[in-house]
Structures are given as structure tokens and as C-alpha cells.
Coordinates of C-alpha atoms and ligand atoms in Angstrom, one line a residue:
Chain A
M1158 CA 72.0 -108.2 171.3
K1159 CA 73.3 -109.7 168.0
L1160 CA 72.7 -113.0 168.2
F1161 CA 69.1 -111.0 169.0
W1162 CA 69.5 -110.0 165.3
E1163 CA 70.0 -113.5 163.8
A1164 CA 67.5 -115.1 165.3
I1165 CA 64.9 -112.3 163.3
K1166 CA 66.4 -113.0 160.6
G1167 CA 66.5 -116.6 161.2
L1168 CA 62.4 -116.3 161.2
G1169 CA 62.7 -114.0 158.1
I1170 CA 64.1 -116.2 156.2
T1171 CA 61.5 -119.4 157.2
A1172 CA 59.0 -117.0 156.5
R1173 CA 60.0 -116.4 153.0
H1174 CA 60.1 -119.7 152.1
L1175 CA 56.3 -120.1 153.3
I1176 CA 55.2 -117.0 151.6
V1177 CA 56.9 -117.8 148.4
N1178 CA 55.9 -121.5 148.7
L1179 CA 52.7 -120.9 149.3
W1180 CA 52.3 -118.2 146.5
K1181 CA 53.3 -120.6 144.1
F1182 CA 51.9 -123.4 145.4
S1183 CA 48.7 -121.6 145.6
L1184 CA 48.6 -120.0 141.8
Y1185 CA 49.6 -123.6 141.0
Y1186 CA 46.7 -125.4 143.2
V1187 CA 43.8 -122.9 141.2
G1188 CA 45.7 -123.4 138.1
L1189 CA 47.1 -120.1 137.2
S1190 CA 50.7 -121.3 137.3
R1191 CA 52.3 -124.1 135.8
D1192 CA 55.4 -123.2 138.6
K1193 CA 54.1 -126.2 141.4
G1194 CA 57.1 -123.8 143.6
V1195 CA 57.4 -126.8 146.3
V1196 CA 60.1 -130.2 145.3
T1197 CA 57.5 -132.8 146.3
V1198 CA 57.2 -135.3 143.4
E1199 CA 53.1 -136.5 144.3
Y1200 CA 54.5 -140.0 143.0
P1201 CA 51.5 -142.0 142.0
E1202 CA 49.9 -139.2 139.5
E1203 CA 53.2 -137.9 139.0
R1204 CA 56.8 -139.5 138.5
R1205 CA 59.7 -138.4 138.0
E1206 CA 61.9 -139.4 135.1
T1207 CA 64.5 -142.1 134.9
F1208 CA 68.4 -141.5 135.4
P1209 CA 69.3 -142.8 131.7
R1210 CA 71.5 -145.3 133.5
V1211 CA 69.4 -146.3 136.2
R1212 CA 68.6 -150.5 136.1
L1213 CA 65.5 -152.2 137.6
R1214 CA 64.1 -155.7 137.5
H1215 CA 64.8 -158.2 135.0
R1216 CA 63.2 -159.5 132.0
L1217 CA 63.6 -162.5 129.9
L1218 CA 64.2 -162.1 126.3
R1219 CA 62.2 -164.2 124.0
R1220 CA 63.5 -165.7 120.3
E1221 CA 61.3 -165.3 117.2
D1222 CA 59.6 -168.8 117.6
G1223 CA 59.0 -168.1 121.3
R1224 CA 61.5 -170.0 122.8
L1225 CA 63.4 -168.7 125.5
R1226 CA 66.6 -167.3 124.6
C1227 CA 68.3 -168.3 127.3
V1228 CA 70.5 -171.4 126.7
A1229 CA 71.3 -172.2 130.4
C1230 CA 74.9 -171.0 129.8
F1231 CA 75.4 -170.1 133.3
M1232 CA 77.6 -167.0 133.0
C1233 CA 75.2 -164.7 134.2
A1234 CA 75.0 -167.0 137.7
T1235 CA 79.1 -166.5 137.5
A1236 CA 78.8 -163.0 136.8
C1237 CA 76.7 -161.9 139.7
P1238 CA 77.7 -161.1 142.5
A1239 CA 74.8 -161.2 145.1
E1240 CA 74.9 -165.1 143.8
C1241 CA 71.3 -165.0 143.4
I1242 CA 70.5 -166.5 139.8
Y1243 CA 69.9 -169.7 140.2
I1244 CA 69.7 -171.5 136.7
E1245 CA 68.8 -175.5 136.6
A1246 CA 69.6 -176.8 132.6
E1247 CA 67.4 -178.9 130.6
E1248 CA 68.3 -180.7 127.2
D1249 CA 65.8 -178.8 125.0
P1250 CA 63.4 -181.8 123.6
D1251 CA 62.9 -180.1 120.1
H1252 CA 66.3 -179.1 119.4
P1253 CA 68.3 -181.7 121.2
L1254 CA 72.0 -180.0 120.2
E1255 CA 70.4 -176.9 122.5
K1256 CA 70.0 -176.2 126.3
R1257 CA 67.6 -174.5 127.9
P1258 CA 66.7 -173.6 131.3
R1259 CA 63.9 -176.3 133.2
Q1260 CA 64.0 -173.0 136.2
F1261 CA 65.5 -169.7 136.0
L1262 CA 65.5 -167.8 139.7
I1263 CA 66.2 -164.6 140.6
D1264 CA 65.7 -163.7 143.9
L1265 CA 65.8 -159.4 143.6
G1266 CA 65.5 -159.4 147.1
K1267 CA 69.4 -160.2 147.2
C1268 CA 70.0 -158.7 143.8
A1269 CA 72.4 -155.5 143.9
Y1270 CA 70.6 -154.5 140.1
C1271 CA 74.7 -154.1 139.2
G1272 CA 73.3 -155.4 135.5
F1273 CA 76.3 -157.7 135.5
C1274 CA 74.0 -161.0 134.4
V1275 CA 73.0 -158.8 131.4
E1276 CA 76.6 -158.0 130.4
A1277 CA 77.5 -161.9 130.8
C1278 CA 74.9 -162.9 129.2
P1279 CA 75.8 -164.1 125.5
E1280 CA 72.8 -164.4 123.6
D1281 CA 70.9 -161.3 124.6
A1282 CA 68.8 -163.5 126.9
I1283 CA 68.5 -161.4 129.6
R1284 CA 67.6 -157.4 130.1
M1285 CA 66.8 -154.5 133.3
D1286 CA 63.9 -152.7 132.9
V1287 CA 64.8 -148.6 133.2
H1288 CA 61.5 -147.1 133.7
I1289 CA 59.0 -149.3 136.0
P1290 CA 60.3 -148.9 140.0
E1291 CA 57.5 -150.5 141.5
L1292 CA 59.0 -153.6 143.2
A1293 CA 57.1 -153.7 146.5
E1294 CA 56.0 -157.3 148.0
Y1295 CA 54.5 -158.2 151.1
E1296 CA 56.4 -161.1 151.5
R1297 CA 60.2 -161.8 150.5
D1298 CA 59.3 -164.9 149.1
N1299 CA 57.8 -162.7 146.8
L1300 CA 60.6 -161.2 145.5
I1301 CA 62.4 -164.9 143.7
Y1302 CA 60.8 -164.0 140.4
D1303 CA 60.7 -167.6 138.2
I1304 CA 60.6 -167.9 134.8
E1305 CA 56.5 -167.0 133.8
K1306 CA 57.6 -163.8 136.2
L1307 CA 61.0 -162.4 134.0
T1308 CA 58.5 -163.6 130.8
K1309 CA 55.7 -161.7 131.6
K1310 CA 54.8 -158.5 129.7
Chain B
M238 CA 24.3 -124.6 185.5
V239 CA 22.3 -126.2 182.1
W240 CA 24.5 -122.9 180.2
V241 CA 27.0 -124.0 182.1
I242 CA 27.5 -127.4 180.7
I243 CA 26.4 -126.1 177.4
K244 CA 28.7 -123.0 177.3
A245 CA 31.4 -125.7 178.0
V246 CA 30.5 -128.4 175.1
V247 CA 30.7 -125.6 172.9
I248 CA 33.2 -123.8 173.8
F249 CA 35.6 -127.1 174.0
T250 CA 34.6 -128.7 171.0
W251 CA 35.2 -125.7 169.8
A252 CA 38.9 -125.6 171.4
L253 CA 39.5 -129.2 169.8
I254 CA 38.4 -128.5 166.8
T255 CA 40.3 -125.7 166.1
V256 CA 43.4 -127.9 168.5
L257 CA 42.9 -130.8 165.1
Y258 CA 43.6 -127.8 163.1
I259 CA 46.5 -126.3 164.6
T260 CA 48.2 -129.8 163.9
L261 CA 46.9 -129.7 160.1
L262 CA 48.7 -125.8 159.6
E263 CA 51.9 -127.4 161.4
R264 CA 52.2 -129.9 158.7
K265 CA 51.7 -127.4 156.4
E266 CA 53.6 -124.5 157.4
S267 CA 56.3 -126.9 157.8
A268 CA 55.9 -128.3 154.6
L269 CA 55.8 -125.1 153.0
I270 CA 58.7 -123.9 155.3
Q271 CA 61.1 -126.5 153.7
D272 CA 59.7 -126.0 150.2
R273 CA 57.6 -129.4 150.3
I274 CA 53.4 -129.5 149.7
G275 CA 52.6 -131.7 153.6
A276 CA 49.8 -133.7 153.9
N277 CA 47.0 -134.0 151.3
R278 CA 45.7 -137.3 150.3
A279 CA 42.7 -137.5 153.2
E280 CA 39.8 -137.7 151.4
V281 CA 36.1 -138.4 151.9
L282 CA 33.7 -138.5 148.6
G283 CA 36.5 -138.0 146.8
L284 CA 36.8 -134.7 148.0
R285 CA 40.8 -133.8 148.8
L286 CA 41.6 -130.2 148.9
N287 CA 44.9 -130.6 149.8
G288 CA 44.1 -132.2 153.3
L289 CA 41.6 -130.2 154.9
F290 CA 40.2 -133.4 156.7
Q291 CA 44.1 -134.8 157.0
P292 CA 43.5 -134.0 161.3
F293 CA 40.5 -136.6 161.5
A294 CA 42.3 -138.6 159.5
D295 CA 45.1 -138.7 162.0
A296 CA 42.7 -138.8 165.0
L297 CA 41.0 -141.7 163.6
K298 CA 44.1 -143.5 163.3
M299 CA 45.8 -142.5 167.1
F300 CA 42.0 -144.2 168.0
F301 CA 42.6 -147.6 166.7
K302 CA 46.6 -147.7 167.5
E303 CA 47.6 -150.4 169.7
D304 CA 47.4 -149.5 173.1
Y305 CA 49.9 -151.5 174.8
I306 CA 50.9 -151.2 179.1
P307 CA 54.3 -152.1 179.7
P308 CA 54.3 -154.7 182.5
F309 CA 56.4 -152.8 184.7
V310 CA 54.6 -149.2 184.7
D311 CA 53.1 -147.7 188.0
R312 CA 49.8 -148.8 186.0
P313 CA 47.9 -145.4 188.7
F314 CA 50.3 -142.5 187.7
Y315 CA 50.8 -144.4 184.1
L316 CA 46.8 -144.3 183.6
A317 CA 46.5 -140.5 185.5
A318 CA 49.0 -138.9 183.8
P319 CA 48.0 -138.1 179.8
I320 CA 44.3 -137.6 181.6
L321 CA 46.2 -134.7 183.7
S322 CA 48.3 -132.8 181.4
L323 CA 45.3 -132.9 178.7
V324 CA 42.7 -131.6 181.2
F325 CA 45.3 -129.3 182.9
A326 CA 45.4 -127.5 179.1
L327 CA 42.4 -127.7 178.3
V328 CA 40.5 -126.6 181.5
P329 CA 42.8 -122.5 181.3
I330 CA 41.3 -122.1 177.9
G331 CA 37.5 -122.0 179.7
A332 CA 38.5 -119.1 181.5
I333 CA 39.4 -117.3 178.5
P334 CA 36.6 -114.3 177.2
L335 CA 36.0 -115.3 173.3
A336 CA 33.8 -112.0 173.1
D337 CA 31.9 -109.6 175.2
K338 CA 29.2 -110.5 178.4
L339 CA 25.8 -110.8 176.9
S340 CA 22.5 -109.8 178.7
I341 CA 19.8 -111.1 178.1
D342 CA 16.7 -110.5 179.9
G343 CA 18.6 -108.3 182.8
R344 CA 20.6 -111.9 183.0
E345 CA 24.3 -111.8 182.0
F346 CA 26.4 -113.9 179.9
S347 CA 29.9 -114.4 179.9
I348 CA 30.6 -115.8 176.5
S349 CA 33.3 -118.2 178.1
V350 CA 32.9 -121.2 180.4
I351 CA 34.2 -120.3 183.6
G352 CA 33.2 -116.6 184.0
S353 CA 35.9 -115.7 186.9
N354 CA 36.3 -112.4 188.2
V355 CA 40.0 -113.7 189.2
G356 CA 40.6 -115.7 185.7
L357 CA 44.1 -114.2 185.5
V358 CA 45.3 -116.4 188.5
L359 CA 43.1 -119.5 187.8
I360 CA 45.0 -119.7 184.3
L361 CA 48.4 -119.4 185.7
S362 CA 47.5 -121.9 188.8
L363 CA 46.3 -124.6 186.7
L364 CA 49.0 -123.5 183.6
S365 CA 51.4 -124.8 186.9
L366 CA 49.7 -127.9 187.3
G367 CA 49.8 -129.4 184.0
I368 CA 53.5 -130.3 184.9
Y369 CA 51.9 -133.4 187.0
G370 CA 50.7 -135.0 184.2
V371 CA 53.9 -134.6 182.6
V372 CA 56.1 -135.8 185.7
L373 CA 53.9 -138.6 186.9
G374 CA 54.0 -140.3 183.3
G375 CA 58.3 -140.2 183.1
Y376 CA 58.0 -141.5 187.2
G377 CA 55.3 -144.0 186.5
S378 CA 56.7 -145.4 183.3
R379 CA 59.2 -146.6 185.4
N380 CA 61.4 -145.6 182.9
K381 CA 64.9 -144.1 183.5
Y382 CA 64.7 -142.2 180.1
G383 CA 60.9 -141.3 180.4
L384 CA 62.5 -140.1 184.3
V385 CA 64.9 -138.0 183.0
G386 CA 62.6 -136.5 180.5
G387 CA 60.1 -135.7 183.7
M388 CA 62.7 -134.1 185.6
R389 CA 63.6 -131.8 182.8
A390 CA 60.5 -130.9 182.1
T391 CA 59.9 -129.9 185.6
A392 CA 63.1 -128.0 186.5
Q393 CA 62.7 -126.0 182.9
V394 CA 58.7 -125.4 183.1
I395 CA 59.4 -124.4 187.0
S396 CA 61.7 -121.5 186.3
Y397 CA 59.8 -120.3 183.3
E398 CA 56.9 -120.3 185.5
V399 CA 58.7 -117.3 186.8
A400 CA 59.2 -115.4 184.0
L401 CA 55.7 -115.7 182.7
G402 CA 54.2 -115.3 186.1
L403 CA 56.6 -111.7 186.7
S404 CA 56.3 -110.6 182.2
L405 CA 52.7 -110.6 183.3
V406 CA 53.2 -108.4 186.4
G407 CA 53.8 -105.5 183.7
V408 CA 50.4 -105.9 182.2
L409 CA 48.2 -106.1 184.9
L410 CA 50.4 -102.5 186.4
V411 CA 48.8 -101.1 182.8
Y412 CA 45.7 -103.2 183.2
P413 CA 45.0 -103.0 186.9
S414 CA 42.6 -106.3 186.9
L415 CA 42.5 -109.5 187.4
N416 CA 39.5 -110.0 185.4
L417 CA 40.1 -111.4 181.7
N418 CA 37.0 -109.6 180.8
E419 CA 38.2 -106.2 181.8
I420 CA 41.6 -106.4 180.7
V421 CA 40.1 -106.2 177.3
Y422 CA 38.1 -103.9 178.2
M423 CA 41.0 -101.9 179.1
Q424 CA 42.4 -102.6 176.0
N425 CA 39.9 -100.8 174.0
R426 CA 41.0 -97.5 174.6
Y427 CA 42.7 -94.9 171.6
V428 CA 45.2 -92.8 171.7
L429 CA 46.8 -90.0 169.1
G430 CA 43.7 -88.9 168.3
G431 CA 41.6 -92.0 168.4
W432 CA 44.0 -94.1 165.4
V433 CA 46.3 -96.0 167.5
P434 CA 44.5 -98.6 170.1
L435 CA 46.1 -99.1 173.6
W436 CA 47.0 -103.0 173.2
G437 CA 49.3 -104.4 175.3
I438 CA 51.5 -104.9 172.8
I439 CA 52.1 -101.1 172.5
L440 CA 51.7 -100.2 175.8
Q441 CA 53.9 -103.8 176.8
P442 CA 56.2 -104.9 174.4
L443 CA 58.8 -106.3 176.4
A444 CA 56.2 -108.1 178.6
A445 CA 54.7 -109.1 175.4
I446 CA 57.7 -110.5 174.0
L447 CA 58.8 -112.3 177.4
F448 CA 55.5 -113.6 177.6
L449 CA 56.1 -115.5 174.2
I450 CA 59.3 -117.0 175.0
A451 CA 58.6 -118.3 178.8
G452 CA 55.0 -119.5 177.2
M453 CA 57.4 -121.1 174.5
A454 CA 58.8 -123.1 177.5
E455 CA 56.2 -123.7 179.1
N456 CA 55.0 -125.2 175.8
K457 CA 57.9 -127.5 175.4
R458 CA 58.0 -127.5 171.5
V459 CA 61.1 -126.9 169.6
P460 CA 63.0 -124.9 170.3
F461 CA 62.8 -125.8 174.3
D462 CA 61.7 -129.5 173.9
L463 CA 64.6 -131.0 176.3
P464 CA 62.1 -132.8 177.9
E465 CA 60.9 -134.6 174.8
G466 CA 64.6 -134.4 173.2
E467 CA 63.0 -136.4 169.9
S468 CA 66.5 -136.8 169.3
E469 CA 68.3 -138.2 172.4
I470 CA 66.1 -139.1 176.1
I471 CA 63.1 -139.6 174.0
G472 CA 61.1 -138.0 177.1
Y473 CA 58.3 -138.5 179.6
F474 CA 56.2 -140.5 177.0
L475 CA 58.7 -143.3 176.3
E476 CA 56.5 -145.5 177.7
Y477 CA 52.9 -145.0 176.0
S478 CA 51.9 -145.6 173.0
G479 CA 47.9 -145.1 170.5
M480 CA 45.9 -143.1 172.3
K481 CA 47.4 -142.7 175.2
F482 CA 50.8 -141.5 173.7
G483 CA 47.7 -139.7 171.1
M484 CA 46.6 -137.2 174.9
F485 CA 49.9 -135.8 175.2
F486 CA 50.5 -134.8 171.6
V487 CA 46.8 -133.7 171.7
A488 CA 48.0 -131.7 175.4
D489 CA 51.1 -129.7 174.1
F490 CA 49.1 -128.4 171.1
V491 CA 46.4 -127.3 173.7
E492 CA 49.3 -125.6 174.8
V493 CA 50.1 -123.7 171.8
L494 CA 46.2 -122.5 171.7
L495 CA 46.2 -121.8 175.0
L496 CA 49.1 -119.8 175.0
A497 CA 48.5 -118.2 171.9
A498 CA 44.7 -117.2 173.2
L499 CA 46.3 -115.8 176.2
F500 CA 48.8 -113.6 174.1
T501 CA 45.7 -112.5 172.1
T502 CA 44.3 -112.0 175.4
F503 CA 46.6 -109.9 176.8
F504 CA 48.6 -108.3 174.6
L505 CA 46.4 -108.1 170.8
G506 CA 43.1 -106.4 172.5
G507 CA 41.4 -109.7 173.5
Y508 CA 37.9 -110.3 171.2
N509 CA 38.6 -107.1 170.2
P510 CA 38.9 -105.9 166.5
P511 CA 40.0 -102.6 165.9
Y512 CA 37.5 -99.2 166.9
L513 CA 35.0 -102.0 167.9
F514 CA 32.9 -100.1 170.8
Q515 CA 29.9 -101.3 173.0
D516 CA 27.3 -100.4 170.1
G517 CA 29.1 -100.8 167.2
F518 CA 32.5 -99.2 165.0
H519 CA 33.1 -95.5 165.3
F520 CA 36.0 -94.8 162.9
P521 CA 38.8 -92.5 164.0
W522 CA 38.3 -90.8 160.4
G523 CA 34.7 -90.1 161.7
G524 CA 31.9 -92.7 160.1
A525 CA 30.5 -94.8 162.8
L526 CA 28.4 -98.6 162.1
L527 CA 25.8 -99.4 164.8
L528 CA 25.3 -102.8 165.3
S529 CA 22.9 -105.3 167.5
P530 CA 24.8 -106.9 170.6
V531 CA 24.6 -110.4 169.3
W532 CA 26.4 -109.2 165.7
I533 CA 28.9 -107.2 167.9
R534 CA 29.7 -110.6 169.4
V535 CA 30.2 -112.5 166.5
I536 CA 32.3 -110.6 164.8
Q537 CA 34.3 -110.2 168.4
F538 CA 34.4 -114.5 167.9
I539 CA 35.8 -114.2 164.8
T540 CA 38.0 -111.3 165.5
F541 CA 39.1 -113.2 168.3
N542 CA 40.0 -116.4 165.9
I543 CA 41.8 -114.0 163.1
K544 CA 44.3 -112.5 165.7
L545 CA 44.4 -116.7 167.6
W546 CA 45.4 -117.8 164.0
I547 CA 47.9 -115.2 163.5
V548 CA 49.7 -115.9 167.1
V549 CA 49.8 -119.8 166.5
W550 CA 51.2 -119.1 162.5
F551 CA 53.6 -116.8 164.3
L552 CA 54.6 -120.2 167.1
L553 CA 55.0 -122.6 164.2
L554 CA 56.9 -120.4 162.9
V555 CA 59.3 -119.7 165.6
R556 CA 58.7 -123.8 165.8
W557 CA 59.9 -125.0 162.2
T558 CA 63.3 -121.6 163.0
Y559 CA 65.5 -122.7 165.8
P560 CA 67.5 -125.5 166.3
R561 CA 66.7 -126.7 170.0
Y562 CA 69.1 -125.0 173.0
R563 CA 71.0 -127.3 175.4
F564 CA 70.1 -127.5 178.8
D565 CA 72.3 -125.3 180.4
Q566 CA 71.7 -122.5 177.8
L567 CA 67.9 -122.9 178.5
M568 CA 68.7 -122.1 181.9
D569 CA 70.6 -119.5 181.7
L570 CA 67.8 -118.1 179.2
G571 CA 65.3 -118.5 182.2
W572 CA 66.9 -117.2 185.0
K573 CA 70.0 -114.5 183.4
N574 CA 67.9 -113.2 180.6
L575 CA 63.9 -113.4 181.0
I576 CA 63.6 -112.8 184.5
P577 CA 66.3 -109.7 185.2
L578 CA 64.1 -108.8 182.1
S579 CA 60.8 -108.8 182.9
I580 CA 61.8 -107.2 186.4
L581 CA 62.9 -104.5 185.2
N582 CA 60.1 -104.2 183.0
I583 CA 58.3 -104.2 186.3
I584 CA 59.8 -101.1 188.0
I585 CA 60.4 -99.0 184.5
T586 CA 56.5 -100.0 184.2
A587 CA 55.8 -99.0 187.9
G588 CA 58.4 -96.0 187.5
I589 CA 56.0 -94.3 184.5
M590 CA 53.0 -95.4 185.8
A591 CA 54.2 -92.9 188.9
V592 CA 55.2 -90.2 187.3
I593 CA 51.7 -90.4 184.9
K594 CA 49.4 -90.5 188.3
Ligands
SF4_511 S1 72.0 -157.5 138.4 FE1 74.0 -158.2 138.9 S2 73.1 -158.5 141.5 FE2 71.6 -158.5 140.1 S3 71.4 -160.6 139.2 FE3 71.7 -159.8 137.6 S4 74.7 -159.9 138.3 FE4 73.4 -160.3 139.9
SF4_512 S1 74.2 -165.6 130.7 FE1 71.7 -165.4 129.6 S2 72.5 -167.4 127.8 FE2 73.5 -168.2 130.5 S3 72.2 -168.2 131.5 FE3 72.2 -166.3 131.5 S4 70.4 -165.2 130.9 FE4 70.7 -168.2 130.0

């Protein structure tokens, strides 16, 4: 008998959720209230604010004259715990004392988004996004970002 | 003959559209219970209407999914199972009166496909045949998990069939007829100065609860979804995909509709709204509203739908509230609680009827 009573109480709880949410959401749907009542975030139209410490895809920065800041020092590749940074260095033809990356690949499929590369970089050449989460691709190979993709605005 | 075919097409179309929207209600209701919104992306001509077209998108998806038949299955059984399960769930709906009989030029049309005099027996027998679909599905898949699901379904449905039938005996004692239409007529009487209708739920509250529980167990849905058991044994439709799985899935929802329709007919006064008689409304507070026969049928059909949706709403609420039973608990509930209670109900009802007579 006690069980029966508890069962009825359970029905009451779900019914209460149903009715309260229905009421709030109906008001919201017809525009009478701003309180949605439900926790759903309707993603493409609505976005949740990202947390302040979130780190997403990488960016390579340029200097004022348009050259890459990166000097191909391999600090980031060394610091990277996932070993997903591949750099090929070459001499900068215009500035004979400097190196620059001929190729700079980051495999975002392997990346752990730890941010060590950003901290390791002595030139402040690499940074990470904080609020654009769209990184999905249909093929894994597309997740290997090269200089062109990394510098794209 | 022509009329029967027309009625069959119209009524089964109605049933299938209702079933589609029961799936939508299930998605939306479960979502709101869990503080979500639920499917609302299906779009027709730029109209979303918060998901009103979702069932059609679902159906379309079902049709275009790959329909893979594993090479090891027992083909005849495997192919027959989903069809049997859907047909035996759908046909009993044809026996339920959706509105009163209509006489045109002295001929009587019943607003149901099968205007049978023994509708109740027909429905009960078809209901028990429905188990064949499930068992053959499990057996024909040649998969042990599927077979276990099928066996569980058999044990469950056969045990609860007893309770279901016995709970209806109480109803039959109060409304002595096997004709569903007459059962509905007899519920349209009023007591206490004409205020309270003599619906099944008022005369037979215990039977109503028992019928609902046993019916839900027949449905094989949570909290009695052991034959499906998504989390552990995956159940009798394990080897099915595409539209064949879709048929099992739809059969499930058709059974929800059937259970709700039966509950409405036996316990909620069927298609009659309160105070509606042969010639129109006669209110207990004195007013009367006379209507033409066709209008009365329309009102009855709408009333039937409203009552149906209320019961469906309740069934889904139950489905989204309780966790699943263990198998021995399920059998305990069926054999040790429901059946003794329904027998008790019969004895008490019979005693009271004898005293009144
Ligand atoms: S974020 Fe971490 S894992 Fe990703 S590239 Fe930088 S150092 Fe490597
Ligand atoms: S640490 Fe900075 S400068 Fe050095 S290779 Fe990496 S990105 Fe380039």
C-alpha cells in the first residue's frame, strides 16, 4: 500500500514537471515571457556562452609587416603532449638571420586542447580561439590544419 | 460491402494518423517531463510549428533506411512477424465504436469497421493473437537474444491476458452485453439527480485500475518492457532494421491507441460526452440542446478523440515515470496481485448485483 502511494507521488512529480514546463514554454513560444522553463539550448540559433578558460582551434598570428610571427623554434612541438604539431623550418630569404616555418601542421584530431603550445611559444605566434566551437569535419584528414588554414581569419 | 471498405479505409487512416501523433506526443511529453523541448526542427514550407510535422519526417526516415535481412534468419517467419504484429494490433481498433449507429433510409450504419455483436470477445481474441508476431520475430531471427525476448514477451502477455480478461468480467457483470455499442449505451445513464454518469470508472474503479495495469503490461512498454529490454537483451526485434523494425515500432504505438480506446469505451463512457442523449443534450440543471443526428455523431466522434487523448496522455505519463520491473517482480504483480484482485472484484460485483436484483 505504501508502494502504491509512492507510485502515485511519482506520477505527481512527472505531471508537475510536464505542466509547469508546458505552461512556461507556451508563454515563451507565443512571446509573452522570456523564461523558457526548459534547459534546452537550441544550438544553431542560440549559443551558450563559453567558459572563460575554454580553448578551441589554433591560430597563427602575423607581424605588422604580414610575415608569420612564428620563427620555427620547435618549442610548441616539444611542449605538445599529443605530439600533433609538425614543423619544417627554412631560412627566411628576406631576413637572412631568421628562420620561418615552411610547413606548420597541427592535427586537431590528435590535439588535446591543453594550450601548452600557446604557453611555450616565445614569440606569441600561436594562440587559441575561445568561442567558435565549430570544428567538425567529414574526414579526419581535413582536421590536419596547415599554415593557410591556421592563419585564416 | 463497398461501405465496409470505405469505412475501413477512413477509420484505419484515422487510426494511423492518430498513432503518428501519439509518437509526437510521446516525444514532446517525455521532453517536457525531463525539462527539454523535444523535436521541433521538421519544417514544411518554412513552417515549423514547434515540431508538428515531425511524425511525417520520422515515417519518411523509416521508409528510406536500409532494410537489411541477415543471411541466417528463418525467412518466412522473419518476414511474417512484423506484419502479424502490426495487423493484430490494428484490426481490433476496427471493432471499437467511434460514434453511435446512424440510420440512413432505414438502414443502420455502425461507425466502426466491424459492427459485431460480440465485439469484446473479438477484441480479446485478436489481442492474444498479437503475441504471434513477437514470438515469431524472436524465433525467426535465429538469435538467442531475440528468442529470449520473444519468450519473455510470451510469458508476460499470457499472464497478463488473464488479469485483463478477468478485470473485464466485472465490467460485463455491470453492463451485461458483449456488444461494445450497448456497453456504451448502458454507461449513458445518470444517478444522483442526473448529475453523475454511470461510467465504468465510477461503478468499477478497481477493474479500471486493474485493466489499465494489465493493458500496459500487454503493451510491452516501460515499466513492463522486458521483452524489449533495450539496456540488456535488446529483445525480439534485434535482427530487424528499416521498415520492418518500423512496423514493430508502429505496432507498439497502435497498441497504445488500442488500449486507450478500450479504456475509453469500457470505463469512460465511450463516445458519449456527459448528458448527450439520442436527440441532443439534456442538462441536469434543466436546459436542453436538441441536435440533428449527424451533428450528434460528429460531437460523439470528437468526444471520443478527446477522451482517447486524455488516456494516451496518462499512459505516456506512466511510461515516463517508472523504471522497469524485474522479471520475477513482474510475474508476482501479475499472478499474486492483479489476478486475485480481479477475482475479488468479480465476487464483490456479483454479490452487489445479486443484492440489488
Ligand atoms: S593545445 Fe596542447 S595538444 Fe594541442 S597542439 Fe597545443 S600543445 Fe599540442
Ligand atoms: S613555439 Fe611559437 S615560434 Fe616556436 S615553432 Fe611554435 S609557434 Fe613557432
